[in-house]
Coordinates of C-alpha atoms in Angstrom, one line a residue:
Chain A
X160 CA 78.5 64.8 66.9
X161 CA 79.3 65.6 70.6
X162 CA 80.3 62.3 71.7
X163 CA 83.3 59.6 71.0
X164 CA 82.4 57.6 68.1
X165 CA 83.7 54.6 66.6
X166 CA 83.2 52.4 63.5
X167 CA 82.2 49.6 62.8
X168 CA 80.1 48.8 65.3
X169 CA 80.2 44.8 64.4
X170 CA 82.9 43.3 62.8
X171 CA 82.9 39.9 61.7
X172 CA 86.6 38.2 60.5
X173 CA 88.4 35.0 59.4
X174 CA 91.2 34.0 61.8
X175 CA 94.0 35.0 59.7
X176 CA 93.0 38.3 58.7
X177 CA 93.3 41.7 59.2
X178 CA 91.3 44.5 60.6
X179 CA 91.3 48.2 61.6
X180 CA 89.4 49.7 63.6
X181 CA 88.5 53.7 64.2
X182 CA 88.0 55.9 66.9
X183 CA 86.7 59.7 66.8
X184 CA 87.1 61.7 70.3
X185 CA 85.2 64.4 71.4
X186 CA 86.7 67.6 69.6
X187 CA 89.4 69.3 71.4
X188 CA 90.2 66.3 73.6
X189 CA 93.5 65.6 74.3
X190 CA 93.9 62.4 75.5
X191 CA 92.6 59.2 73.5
X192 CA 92.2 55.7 75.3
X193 CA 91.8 52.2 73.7
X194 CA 90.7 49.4 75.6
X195 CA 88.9 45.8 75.3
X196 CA 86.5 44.4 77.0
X197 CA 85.4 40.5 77.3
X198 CA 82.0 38.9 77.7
X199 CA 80.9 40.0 81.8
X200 CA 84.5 41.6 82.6
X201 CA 85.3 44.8 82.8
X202 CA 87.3 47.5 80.3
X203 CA 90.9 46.3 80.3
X204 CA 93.9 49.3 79.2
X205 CA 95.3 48.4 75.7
X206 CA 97.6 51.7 74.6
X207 CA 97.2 55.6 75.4
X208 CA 97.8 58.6 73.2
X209 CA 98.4 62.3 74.2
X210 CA 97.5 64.4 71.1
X211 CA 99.7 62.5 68.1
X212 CA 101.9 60.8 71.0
X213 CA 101.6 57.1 72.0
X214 CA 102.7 57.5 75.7
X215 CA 101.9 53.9 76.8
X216 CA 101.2 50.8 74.9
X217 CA 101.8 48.5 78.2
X218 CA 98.4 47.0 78.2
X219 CA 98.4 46.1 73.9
X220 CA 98.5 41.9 74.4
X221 CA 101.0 41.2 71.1
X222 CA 102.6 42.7 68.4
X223 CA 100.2 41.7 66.6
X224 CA 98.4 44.7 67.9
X225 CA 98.8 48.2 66.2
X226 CA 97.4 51.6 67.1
X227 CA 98.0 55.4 65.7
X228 CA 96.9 59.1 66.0
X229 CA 98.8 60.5 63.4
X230 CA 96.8 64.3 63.4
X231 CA 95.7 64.1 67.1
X232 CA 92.5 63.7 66.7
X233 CA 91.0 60.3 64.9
X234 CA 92.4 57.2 65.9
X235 CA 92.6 53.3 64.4
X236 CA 93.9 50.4 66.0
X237 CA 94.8 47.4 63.8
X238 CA 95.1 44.0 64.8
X239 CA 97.0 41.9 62.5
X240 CA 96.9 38.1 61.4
X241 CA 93.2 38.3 64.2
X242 CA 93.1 35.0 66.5
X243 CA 90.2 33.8 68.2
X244 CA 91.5 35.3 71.4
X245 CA 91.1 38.5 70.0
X246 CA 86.9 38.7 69.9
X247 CA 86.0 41.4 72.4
X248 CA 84.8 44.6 72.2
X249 CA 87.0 47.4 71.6
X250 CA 86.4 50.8 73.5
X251 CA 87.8 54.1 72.7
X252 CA 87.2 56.9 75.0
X253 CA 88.7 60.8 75.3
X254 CA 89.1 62.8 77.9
X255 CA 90.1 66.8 77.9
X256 CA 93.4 66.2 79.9
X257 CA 95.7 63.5 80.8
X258 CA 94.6 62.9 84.4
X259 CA 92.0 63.3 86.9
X260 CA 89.5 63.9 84.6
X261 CA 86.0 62.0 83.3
X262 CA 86.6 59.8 80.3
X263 CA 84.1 59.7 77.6
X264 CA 83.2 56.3 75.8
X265 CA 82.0 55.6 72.4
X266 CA 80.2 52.6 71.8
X267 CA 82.7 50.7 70.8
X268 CA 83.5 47.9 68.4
X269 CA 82.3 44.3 68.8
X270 CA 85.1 41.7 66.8
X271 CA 84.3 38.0 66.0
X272 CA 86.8 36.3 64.9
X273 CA 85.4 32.5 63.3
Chain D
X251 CA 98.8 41.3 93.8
X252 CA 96.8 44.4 92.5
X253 CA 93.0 43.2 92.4
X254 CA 90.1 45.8 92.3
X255 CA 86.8 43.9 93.5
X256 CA 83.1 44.6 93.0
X257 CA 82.0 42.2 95.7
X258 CA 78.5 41.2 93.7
X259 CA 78.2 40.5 90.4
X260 CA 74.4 40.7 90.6
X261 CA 72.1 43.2 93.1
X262 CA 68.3 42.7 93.0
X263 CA 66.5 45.4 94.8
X264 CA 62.8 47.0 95.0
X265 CA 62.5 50.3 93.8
X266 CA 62.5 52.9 96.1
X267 CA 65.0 51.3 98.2
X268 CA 68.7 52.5 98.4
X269 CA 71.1 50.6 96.0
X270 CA 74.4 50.3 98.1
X271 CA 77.6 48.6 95.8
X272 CA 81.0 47.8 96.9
X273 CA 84.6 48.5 95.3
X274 CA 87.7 47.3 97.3
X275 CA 91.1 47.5 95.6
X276 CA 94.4 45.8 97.0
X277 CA 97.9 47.2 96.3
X278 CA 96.9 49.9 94.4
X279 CA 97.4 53.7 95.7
X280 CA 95.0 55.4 93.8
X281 CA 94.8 59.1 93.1
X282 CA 91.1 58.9 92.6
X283 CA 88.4 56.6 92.4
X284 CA 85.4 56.7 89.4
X285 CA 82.2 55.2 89.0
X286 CA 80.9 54.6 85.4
X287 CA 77.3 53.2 84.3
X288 CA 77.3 50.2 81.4
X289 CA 74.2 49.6 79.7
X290 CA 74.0 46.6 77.4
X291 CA 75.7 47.2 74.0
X292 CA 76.5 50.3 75.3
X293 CA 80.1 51.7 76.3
X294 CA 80.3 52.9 80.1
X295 CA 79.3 56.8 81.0
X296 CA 80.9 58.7 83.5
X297 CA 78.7 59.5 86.8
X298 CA 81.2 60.4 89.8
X299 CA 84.6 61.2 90.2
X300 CA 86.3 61.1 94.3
X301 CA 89.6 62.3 94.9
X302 CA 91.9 60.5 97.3
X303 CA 91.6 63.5 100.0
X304 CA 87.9 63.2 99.6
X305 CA 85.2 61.1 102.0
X306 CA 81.8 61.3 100.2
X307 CA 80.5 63.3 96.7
X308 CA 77.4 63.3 96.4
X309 CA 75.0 64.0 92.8
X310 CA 71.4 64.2 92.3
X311 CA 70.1 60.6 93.8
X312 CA 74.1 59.1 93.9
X313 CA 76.6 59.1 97.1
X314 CA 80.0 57.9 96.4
X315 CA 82.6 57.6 99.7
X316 CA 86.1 56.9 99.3
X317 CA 88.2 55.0 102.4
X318 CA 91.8 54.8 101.8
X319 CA 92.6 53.2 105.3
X320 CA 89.3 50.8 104.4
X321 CA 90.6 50.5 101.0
X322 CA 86.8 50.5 99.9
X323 CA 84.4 52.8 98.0
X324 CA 80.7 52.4 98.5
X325 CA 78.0 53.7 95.7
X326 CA 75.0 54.5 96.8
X327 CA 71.4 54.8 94.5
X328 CA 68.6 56.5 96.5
X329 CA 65.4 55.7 96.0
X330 CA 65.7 53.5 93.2
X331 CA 64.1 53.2 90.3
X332 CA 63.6 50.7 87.3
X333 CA 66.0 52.8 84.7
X334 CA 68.8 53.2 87.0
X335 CA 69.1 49.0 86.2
X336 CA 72.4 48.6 84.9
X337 CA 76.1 47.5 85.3
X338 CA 77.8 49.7 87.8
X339 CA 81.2 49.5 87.1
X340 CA 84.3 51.5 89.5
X341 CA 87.6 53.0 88.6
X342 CA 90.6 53.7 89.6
X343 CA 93.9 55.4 88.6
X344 CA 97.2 54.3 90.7
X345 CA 99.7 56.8 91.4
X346 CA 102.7 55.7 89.2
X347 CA 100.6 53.8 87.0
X348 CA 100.3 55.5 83.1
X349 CA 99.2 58.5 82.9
X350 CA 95.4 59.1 83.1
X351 CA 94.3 55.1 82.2
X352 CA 92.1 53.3 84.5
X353 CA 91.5 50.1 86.4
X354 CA 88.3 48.7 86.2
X355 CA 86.3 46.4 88.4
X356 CA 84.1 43.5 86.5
X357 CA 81.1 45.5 88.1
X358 CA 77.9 44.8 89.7
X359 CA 75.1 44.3 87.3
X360 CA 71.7 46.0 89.1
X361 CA 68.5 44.9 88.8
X362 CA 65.8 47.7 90.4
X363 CA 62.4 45.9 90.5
X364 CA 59.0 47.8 90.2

């Protein structure tokens, strides 16, 4: 496809558990974002991967938080042991460089955590 | 402290009139400034990008401006129409901040009335 995709869309979990969550970029891109976003608030930074490298995981909220790029190209974020804090929705988006530059959204993943 | 501000959270506006929204930021020195379009359920998609050295960019029916002393972009929709309803949401990236992720305003959520 030509755009960012991600999967699930919806993703319903007990507090407690774990889930993962994956991100395919735009083919070629270099740089992949992760971000969540709450109810009426804008996208908020979670972690930032050049190719296979995670340059900045400033913005992930816990350790509880995991994310990887192991070829470059597809990416999953994990969250671990979820909490009810954690329901949002997850955006990934790519862009062609690091800076300067458009990014591109998927649709992103919506996480309730009961 | 760093705030980015989108001063309304709602616009309500006949169509065919302009459609003017506000970003000011605080404490930030951004590079550039980006406005992105959310539709509901949807992720955001890149419309405009300004650069810092850059006063107005204009595309199609949309006029971004960029004041560094103001600290302000403005958005502008000309002659609006019922589709362009939507949550306008702006962008920035701050010079020392990570490389290529952005700050994002709560956004202004448009209503264009027929």
């Amino acid at each position: 496809g030509a755009g960012v995709s991600q999967s699930p869309r919806y993703k319903v979990a007990k507090r407690g558990q774990d889930v993962a969550l994956r991100c395919d970029p735009i083919s070629g891109h270099v740089s992949l974002f992760w971000y969540q976003q709450a109810l009426g608030q804008g996208p908020e930074f979670l972690t930032y991967f050049q190719n296979e490298a995670q340059l900045d995981k400033s913005g992930l909220p816990s350790d509880r938080f995991f994310a990887e790029r192991p070829e470059g190209s597809v990416s999953t974020l994990k969250i671990q042991r979820t909490q009810q804090e954690d329901s949002a929705v997850y955006l990934c988006a790519s862009s062609l460089e690091w800076s300067n530059q458009p990014q591109h959204f998927g649709d992103g993943t919506r996480l309730s955590i009961l | 402290s760093q705030k980015i501000e989108q001063n309304s959270e709602a616009l309500n506006i006949q169509e065919g009139k302009t459609a003017t929204l506000t970003c000011n930021y605080t404490n930030y020195s951004p590079a550039y400034l980006q406005w992105y379009r959310q539709d509901p359920g949807r992720g955001p998609v890149f419309l405009l990008l300004i650069r810092e050295n850059e006063k107005e960019k204009r595309k199609e029916r949309l006029k971004v401006t960029f004041d560094t002393t103001l600290k302000q972009s403005l958005f502008h929709i000309t002659a609006s129409q019922p589709a362009d309803s939507a949550t306008y949401l702006c962008a920035l990236q701050n010079y020392g901040g990570s490389q290529g992720n952005l700050i994002f305003g709560k956004g202004t959520k448009l209503s264009v009335k027929p």
